[in-house]
Coordinates of C-alpha atoms in Angstrom, one line a residue:
X1 CA 103.6 109.2 112.4
X2 CA 100.9 110.5 114.7
X3 CA 98.8 112.6 112.4
X4 CA 98.5 113.6 108.7
X5 CA 96.4 116.0 106.7
X6 CA 95.7 117.3 103.2
X7 CA 95.3 121.0 102.5
X8 CA 94.0 122.5 99.3
X9 CA 94.8 126.1 98.4
X10 CA 93.2 128.0 95.6
X11 CA 93.4 131.8 95.2
X12 CA 92.9 133.4 98.6
X13 CA 91.2 130.4 100.2
X14 CA 92.6 127.2 101.9
X15 CA 90.6 124.1 102.7
X16 CA 91.4 121.4 105.2
X17 CA 90.5 118.5 102.9
X18 CA 91.2 115.5 105.0
X19 CA 93.0 114.6 108.2
X20 CA 93.7 111.6 110.4
X21 CA 95.4 110.8 113.7
X22 CA 96.3 107.8 115.7
X23 CA 94.7 107.1 119.0
X24 CA 98.1 106.1 120.5
X25 CA 100.0 109.3 121.2
X26 CA 97.0 111.5 120.8
X27 CA 97.9 113.2 124.1
X28 CA 100.7 114.9 122.2
X29 CA 98.1 116.7 120.1
X30 CA 100.0 116.4 116.8
X31 CA 96.8 117.3 115.0
X32 CA 96.8 120.7 116.7
X33 CA 100.3 121.4 115.5
X34 CA 99.5 120.2 112.0
X35 CA 96.5 122.5 111.8
X36 CA 98.7 125.4 113.0
X37 CA 101.3 124.7 110.3
X38 CA 98.6 124.5 107.6
X39 CA 97.1 127.8 108.8
X40 CA 100.6 129.4 108.7
X41 CA 101.2 128.0 105.2
X42 CA 97.9 129.4 104.0
X43 CA 98.6 132.8 105.4
X44 CA 102.1 132.8 103.8
X45 CA 100.5 132.1 100.5
X46 CA 98.1 135.1 100.9
X47 CA 95.0 133.2 101.9
X48 CA 92.2 135.3 103.6
X49 CA 90.1 132.2 104.5
X50 CA 91.0 128.9 106.0
X51 CA 88.0 126.5 105.8
X52 CA 88.1 123.8 108.5
X53 CA 85.2 122.1 106.7
X54 CA 82.0 121.0 108.4
X55 CA 81.0 119.5 111.7
X56 CA 77.6 117.9 112.1
X57 CA 75.1 119.1 114.6
X58 CA 75.2 121.7 117.3
X59 CA 78.2 122.3 119.6
X60 CA 76.7 120.7 122.7
X61 CA 78.4 118.1 125.0
X62 CA 75.9 115.3 124.1
X63 CA 76.7 115.6 120.3
X64 CA 79.1 112.8 119.2
X65 CA 81.0 115.4 117.2
X66 CA 81.4 117.7 120.2
X67 CA 85.2 117.0 120.2
X68 CA 85.5 118.3 116.7
X69 CA 83.5 121.4 117.6
X70 CA 85.8 122.1 120.6
X71 CA 88.9 121.5 118.5
X72 CA 87.8 124.0 115.8
X73 CA 86.7 126.5 118.4
X74 CA 90.2 126.4 119.8
X75 CA 91.4 128.1 116.7
X76 CA 88.7 130.8 117.0
X77 CA 86.7 129.3 114.1
X78 CA 83.7 131.1 112.8
X79 CA 80.9 128.6 112.3
X80 CA 78.8 129.0 109.2
X81 CA 75.6 127.0 108.6
X82 CA 75.2 125.4 105.2
X83 CA 72.3 123.4 103.7
X84 CA 74.1 120.1 104.1
X85 CA 75.1 117.2 102.0
X86 CA 72.9 115.9 99.2
X87 CA 73.3 113.0 96.8
X88 CA 72.4 113.1 93.2
X89 CA 71.8 109.6 92.0
X90 CA 72.7 109.4 88.4
X91 CA 72.1 105.6 88.2
X92 CA 69.2 104.9 90.7
X93 CA 69.4 101.1 90.0
X94 CA 73.0 100.9 91.0
X95 CA 72.4 103.0 94.0
X96 CA 69.7 100.7 95.3
X97 CA 71.9 97.7 94.7
X98 CA 74.9 99.3 96.5
X99 CA 72.6 100.2 99.5
X100 CA 71.3 96.7 99.6
X101 CA 74.9 95.2 99.6
X102 CA 76.0 97.7 102.2
X103 CA 73.1 96.8 104.5
X104 CA 74.2 93.2 104.6
X105 CA 78.0 93.6 104.6
X106 CA 78.4 96.6 106.8

C-alpha cells in the first residue's frame, strides 16, 4: 500500500479526515489518485463541498507546509481562513502533568 485516507460525508459536504502515504513510492503520486477518487465519490453522493481541511501558514516556499499548499492548489482548492485550533482544558491539573511528561519524553 502506498497511501490511505479517510473521508467523511454528511449531507452535501465531504471532509478529508485523515491521510497518509509512504515515502517509498511517493513518485507514483498515489495520494493524488486517492484524493481524486474521494472527490468523485463525494460528487456521486451529491456533495457540493469537498473540504481538504486546513494547512498552516501562508502558501510561500519557505513555509514547511508549502508542499501541502501546492498539493491542494493542484485541485483548484479555494482557501478559507479560519480562527485556528484552540484547546479547552477541562482538567487543568492533568493538562499540566501531560505537558510536563511530554517535555521530558518527546
